[in-house]
mmCIF file with all atom_site columns, C-alpha atoms in Angstrom:
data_model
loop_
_atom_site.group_PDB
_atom_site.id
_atom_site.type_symbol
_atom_site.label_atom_id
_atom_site.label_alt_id
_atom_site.label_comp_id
_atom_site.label_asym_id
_atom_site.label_entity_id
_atom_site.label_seq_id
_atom_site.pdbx_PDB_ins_code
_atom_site.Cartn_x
_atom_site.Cartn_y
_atom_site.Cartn_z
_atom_site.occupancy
_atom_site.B_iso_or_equiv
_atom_site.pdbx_formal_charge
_atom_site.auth_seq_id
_atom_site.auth_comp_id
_atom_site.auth_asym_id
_atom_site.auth_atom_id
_atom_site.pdbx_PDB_model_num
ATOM 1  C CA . UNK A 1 1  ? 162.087 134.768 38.092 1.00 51.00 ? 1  UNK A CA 1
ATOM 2  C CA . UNK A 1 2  ? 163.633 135.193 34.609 1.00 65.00 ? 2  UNK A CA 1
ATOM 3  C CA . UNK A 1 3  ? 163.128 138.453 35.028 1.00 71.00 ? 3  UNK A CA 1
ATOM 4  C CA . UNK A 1 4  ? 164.779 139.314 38.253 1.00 71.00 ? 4  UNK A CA 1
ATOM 5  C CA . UNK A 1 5  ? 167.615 136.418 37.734 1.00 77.00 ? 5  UNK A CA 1
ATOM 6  C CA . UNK A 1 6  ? 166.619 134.827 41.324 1.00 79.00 ? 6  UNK A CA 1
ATOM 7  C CA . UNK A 1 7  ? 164.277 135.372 44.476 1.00 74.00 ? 7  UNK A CA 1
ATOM 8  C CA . UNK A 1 8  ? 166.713 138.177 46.191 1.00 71.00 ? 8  UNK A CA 1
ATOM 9  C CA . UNK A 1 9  ? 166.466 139.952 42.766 1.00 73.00 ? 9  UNK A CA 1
ATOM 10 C CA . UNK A 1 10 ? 162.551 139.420 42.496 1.00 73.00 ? 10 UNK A CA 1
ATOM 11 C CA . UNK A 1 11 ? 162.094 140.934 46.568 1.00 69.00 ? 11 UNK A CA 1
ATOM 12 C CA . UNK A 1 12 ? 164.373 144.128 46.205 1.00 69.00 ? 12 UNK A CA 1
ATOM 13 C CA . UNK A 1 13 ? 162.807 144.993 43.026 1.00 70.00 ? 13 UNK A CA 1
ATOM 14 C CA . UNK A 1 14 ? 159.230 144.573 44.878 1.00 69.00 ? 14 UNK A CA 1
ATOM 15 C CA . UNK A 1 15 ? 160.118 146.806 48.041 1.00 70.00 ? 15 UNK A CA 1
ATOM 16 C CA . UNK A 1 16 ? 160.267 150.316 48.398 1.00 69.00 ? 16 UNK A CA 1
ATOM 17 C CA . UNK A 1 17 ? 161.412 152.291 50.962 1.00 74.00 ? 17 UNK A CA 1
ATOM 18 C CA . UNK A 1 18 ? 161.419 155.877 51.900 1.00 79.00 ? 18 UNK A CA 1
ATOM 19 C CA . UNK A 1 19 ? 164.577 156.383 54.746 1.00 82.00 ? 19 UNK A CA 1
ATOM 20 C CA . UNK A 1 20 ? 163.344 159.792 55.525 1.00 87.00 ? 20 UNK A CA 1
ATOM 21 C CA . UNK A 1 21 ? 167.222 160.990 56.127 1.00 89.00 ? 21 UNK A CA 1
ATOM 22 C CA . UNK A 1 22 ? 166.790 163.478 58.361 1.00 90.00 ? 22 UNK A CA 1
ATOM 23 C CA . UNK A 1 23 ? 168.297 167.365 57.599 1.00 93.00 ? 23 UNK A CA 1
ATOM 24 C CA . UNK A 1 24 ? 171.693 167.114 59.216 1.00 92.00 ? 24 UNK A CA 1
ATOM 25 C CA . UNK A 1 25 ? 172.381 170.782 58.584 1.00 94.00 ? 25 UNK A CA 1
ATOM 26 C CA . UNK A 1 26 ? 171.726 171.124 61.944 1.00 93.00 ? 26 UNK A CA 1
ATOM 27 C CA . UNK A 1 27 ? 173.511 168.476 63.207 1.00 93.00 ? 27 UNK A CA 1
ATOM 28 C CA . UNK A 1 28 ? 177.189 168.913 64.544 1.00 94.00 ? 28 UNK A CA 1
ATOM 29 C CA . UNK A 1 29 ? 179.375 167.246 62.211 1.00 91.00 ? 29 UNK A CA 1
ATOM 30 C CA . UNK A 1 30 ? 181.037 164.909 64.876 1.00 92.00 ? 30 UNK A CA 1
ATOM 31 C CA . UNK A 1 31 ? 178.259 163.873 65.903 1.00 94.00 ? 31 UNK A CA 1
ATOM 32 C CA . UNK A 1 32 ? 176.288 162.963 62.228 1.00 93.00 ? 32 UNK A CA 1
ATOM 33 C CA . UNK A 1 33 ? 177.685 158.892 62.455 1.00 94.00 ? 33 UNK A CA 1
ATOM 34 C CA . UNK A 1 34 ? 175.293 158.867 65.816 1.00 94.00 ? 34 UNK A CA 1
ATOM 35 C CA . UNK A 1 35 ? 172.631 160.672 64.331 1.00 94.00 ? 35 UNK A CA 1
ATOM 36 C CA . UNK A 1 36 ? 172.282 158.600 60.800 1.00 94.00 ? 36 UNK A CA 1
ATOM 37 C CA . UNK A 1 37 ? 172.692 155.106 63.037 1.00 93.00 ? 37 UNK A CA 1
ATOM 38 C CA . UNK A 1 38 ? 169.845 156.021 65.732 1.00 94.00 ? 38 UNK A CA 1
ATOM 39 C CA . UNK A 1 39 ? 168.054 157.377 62.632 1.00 93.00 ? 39 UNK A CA 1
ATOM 40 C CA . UNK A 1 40 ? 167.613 154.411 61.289 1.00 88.00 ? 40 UNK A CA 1
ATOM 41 C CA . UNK A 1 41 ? 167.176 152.075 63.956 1.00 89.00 ? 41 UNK A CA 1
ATOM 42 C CA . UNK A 1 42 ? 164.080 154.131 64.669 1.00 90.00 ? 42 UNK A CA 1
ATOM 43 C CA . UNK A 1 43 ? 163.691 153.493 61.341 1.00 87.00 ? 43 UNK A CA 1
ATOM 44 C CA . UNK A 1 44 ? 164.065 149.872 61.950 1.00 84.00 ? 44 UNK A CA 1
ATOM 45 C CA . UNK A 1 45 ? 161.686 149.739 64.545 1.00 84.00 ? 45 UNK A CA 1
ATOM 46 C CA . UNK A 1 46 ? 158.560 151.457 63.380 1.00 85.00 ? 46 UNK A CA 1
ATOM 47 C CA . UNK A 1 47 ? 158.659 150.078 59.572 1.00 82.00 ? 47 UNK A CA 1
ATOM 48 C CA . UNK A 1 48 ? 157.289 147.183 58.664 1.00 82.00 ? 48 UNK A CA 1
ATOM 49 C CA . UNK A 1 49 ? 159.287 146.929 55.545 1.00 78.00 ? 49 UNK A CA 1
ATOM 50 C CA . UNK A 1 50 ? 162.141 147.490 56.917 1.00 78.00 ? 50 UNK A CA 1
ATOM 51 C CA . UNK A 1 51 ? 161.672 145.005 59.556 1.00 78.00 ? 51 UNK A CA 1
ATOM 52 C CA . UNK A 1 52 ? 160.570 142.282 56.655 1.00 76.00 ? 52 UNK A CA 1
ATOM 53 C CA . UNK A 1 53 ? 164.157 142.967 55.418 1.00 74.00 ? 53 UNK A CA 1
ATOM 54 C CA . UNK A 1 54 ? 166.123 142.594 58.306 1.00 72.00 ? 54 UNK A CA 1
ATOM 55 C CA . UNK A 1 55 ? 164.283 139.137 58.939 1.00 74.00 ? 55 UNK A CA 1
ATOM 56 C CA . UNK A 1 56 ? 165.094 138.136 55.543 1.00 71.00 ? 56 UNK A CA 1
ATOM 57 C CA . UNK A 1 57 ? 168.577 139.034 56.153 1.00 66.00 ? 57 UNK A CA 1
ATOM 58 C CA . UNK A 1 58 ? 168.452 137.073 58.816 1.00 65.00 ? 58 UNK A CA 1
ATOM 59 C CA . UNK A 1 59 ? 167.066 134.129 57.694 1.00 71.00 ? 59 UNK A CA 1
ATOM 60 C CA . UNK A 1 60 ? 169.195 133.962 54.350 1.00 67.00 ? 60 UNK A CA 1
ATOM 61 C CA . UNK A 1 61 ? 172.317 131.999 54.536 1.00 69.00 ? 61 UNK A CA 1
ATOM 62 C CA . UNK A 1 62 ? 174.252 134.676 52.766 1.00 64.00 ? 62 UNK A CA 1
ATOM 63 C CA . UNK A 1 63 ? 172.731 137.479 54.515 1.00 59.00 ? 63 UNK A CA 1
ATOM 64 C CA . UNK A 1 64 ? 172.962 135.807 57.574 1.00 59.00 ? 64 UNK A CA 1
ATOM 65 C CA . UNK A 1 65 ? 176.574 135.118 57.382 1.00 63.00 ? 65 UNK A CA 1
ATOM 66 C CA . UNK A 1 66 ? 177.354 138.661 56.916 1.00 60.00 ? 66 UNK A CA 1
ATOM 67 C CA . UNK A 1 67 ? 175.325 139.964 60.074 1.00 60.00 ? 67 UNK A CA 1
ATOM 68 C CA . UNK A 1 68 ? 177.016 140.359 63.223 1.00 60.00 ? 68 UNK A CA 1
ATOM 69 C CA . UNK A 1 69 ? 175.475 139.228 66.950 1.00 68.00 ? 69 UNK A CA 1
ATOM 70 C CA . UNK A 1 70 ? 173.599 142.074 67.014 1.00 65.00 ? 70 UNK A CA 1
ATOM 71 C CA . UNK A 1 71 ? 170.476 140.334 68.344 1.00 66.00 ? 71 UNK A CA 1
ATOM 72 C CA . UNK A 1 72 ? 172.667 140.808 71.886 1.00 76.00 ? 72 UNK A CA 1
ATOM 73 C CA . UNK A 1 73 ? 173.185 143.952 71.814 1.00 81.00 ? 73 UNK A CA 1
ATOM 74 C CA . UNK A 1 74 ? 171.343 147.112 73.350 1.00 87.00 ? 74 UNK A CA 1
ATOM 75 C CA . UNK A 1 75 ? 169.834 149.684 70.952 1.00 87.00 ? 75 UNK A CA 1
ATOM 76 C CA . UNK A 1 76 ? 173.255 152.278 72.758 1.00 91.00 ? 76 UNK A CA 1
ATOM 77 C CA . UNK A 1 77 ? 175.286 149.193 71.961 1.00 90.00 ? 77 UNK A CA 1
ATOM 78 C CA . UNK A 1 78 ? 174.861 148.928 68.652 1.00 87.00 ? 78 UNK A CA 1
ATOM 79 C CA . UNK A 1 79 ? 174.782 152.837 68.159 1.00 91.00 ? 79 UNK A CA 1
ATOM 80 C CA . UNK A 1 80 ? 178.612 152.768 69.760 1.00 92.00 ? 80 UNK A CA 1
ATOM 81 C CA . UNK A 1 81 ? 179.559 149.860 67.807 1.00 88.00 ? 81 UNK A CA 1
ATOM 82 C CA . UNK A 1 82 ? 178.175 151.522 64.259 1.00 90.00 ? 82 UNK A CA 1
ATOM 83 C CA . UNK A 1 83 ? 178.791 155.696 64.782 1.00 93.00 ? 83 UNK A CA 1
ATOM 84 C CA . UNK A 1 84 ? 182.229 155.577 64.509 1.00 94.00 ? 84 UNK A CA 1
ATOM 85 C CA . UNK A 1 85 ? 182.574 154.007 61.646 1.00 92.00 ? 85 UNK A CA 1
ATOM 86 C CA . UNK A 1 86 ? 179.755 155.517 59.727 1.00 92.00 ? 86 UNK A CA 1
ATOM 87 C CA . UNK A 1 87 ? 181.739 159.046 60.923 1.00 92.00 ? 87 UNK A CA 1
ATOM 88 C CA . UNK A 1 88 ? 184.592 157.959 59.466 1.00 92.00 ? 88 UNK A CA 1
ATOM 89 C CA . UNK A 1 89 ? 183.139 157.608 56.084 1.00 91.00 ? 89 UNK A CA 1
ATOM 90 C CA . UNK A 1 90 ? 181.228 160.746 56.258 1.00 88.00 ? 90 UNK A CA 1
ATOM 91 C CA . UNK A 1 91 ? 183.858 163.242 57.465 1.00 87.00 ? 91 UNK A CA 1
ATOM 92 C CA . UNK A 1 92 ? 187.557 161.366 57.072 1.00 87.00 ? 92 UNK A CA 1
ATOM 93 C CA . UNK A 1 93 ? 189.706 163.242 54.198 1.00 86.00 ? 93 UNK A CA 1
ATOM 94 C CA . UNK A 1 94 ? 189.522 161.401 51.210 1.00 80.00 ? 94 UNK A CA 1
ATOM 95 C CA . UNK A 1 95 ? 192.735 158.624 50.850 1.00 74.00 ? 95 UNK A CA 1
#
């Protein structure tokens, strides 16, 4: 551990993860917030890393606090609730 600092510093520094961002070039840009969140909910669903995460998150007070209900919500749910506003970082003029 007193290398790390504590056990959330120990388990990022021990996974690795490839996101395999897809090429967007091809993608129109209003629609590149959909495409990056159903991205990686496929991600989500067919990695087993990935899916370790999201459990820990889940299961860790502080990550826990910061998740929303998602666990109710339907894979075009979540993709509504999350494009938008992953859009509007990607393509919204700089403040």
């Amino acid at each position: 551990m007193r290398y790390y600092g504590n056990k959330e510093g120990r388990f990022a520094a021990a996974v690795a993860v490839d996101l395999k961002l897809p090429d967007l070039a091809t993608v129109p840009r209003s629609d590149i917030g959909r495409a990056l969140v159903s991205h990686f909910l496929d991600m989500w669903e067919d990695n087993e890393v990935l899916t370790a995460l999201l459990r820990v998150g889940a299961t860790n007070q502080a990550g826990a606090e910061r998740m929303p209900p998602a666990t109710a919500l339907v894979r075009q749910e979540i993709v509504a609730w999350l494009a938008p506003t992953i859009q509007r970082y990607l393509t919204a003029p700089s403040p």
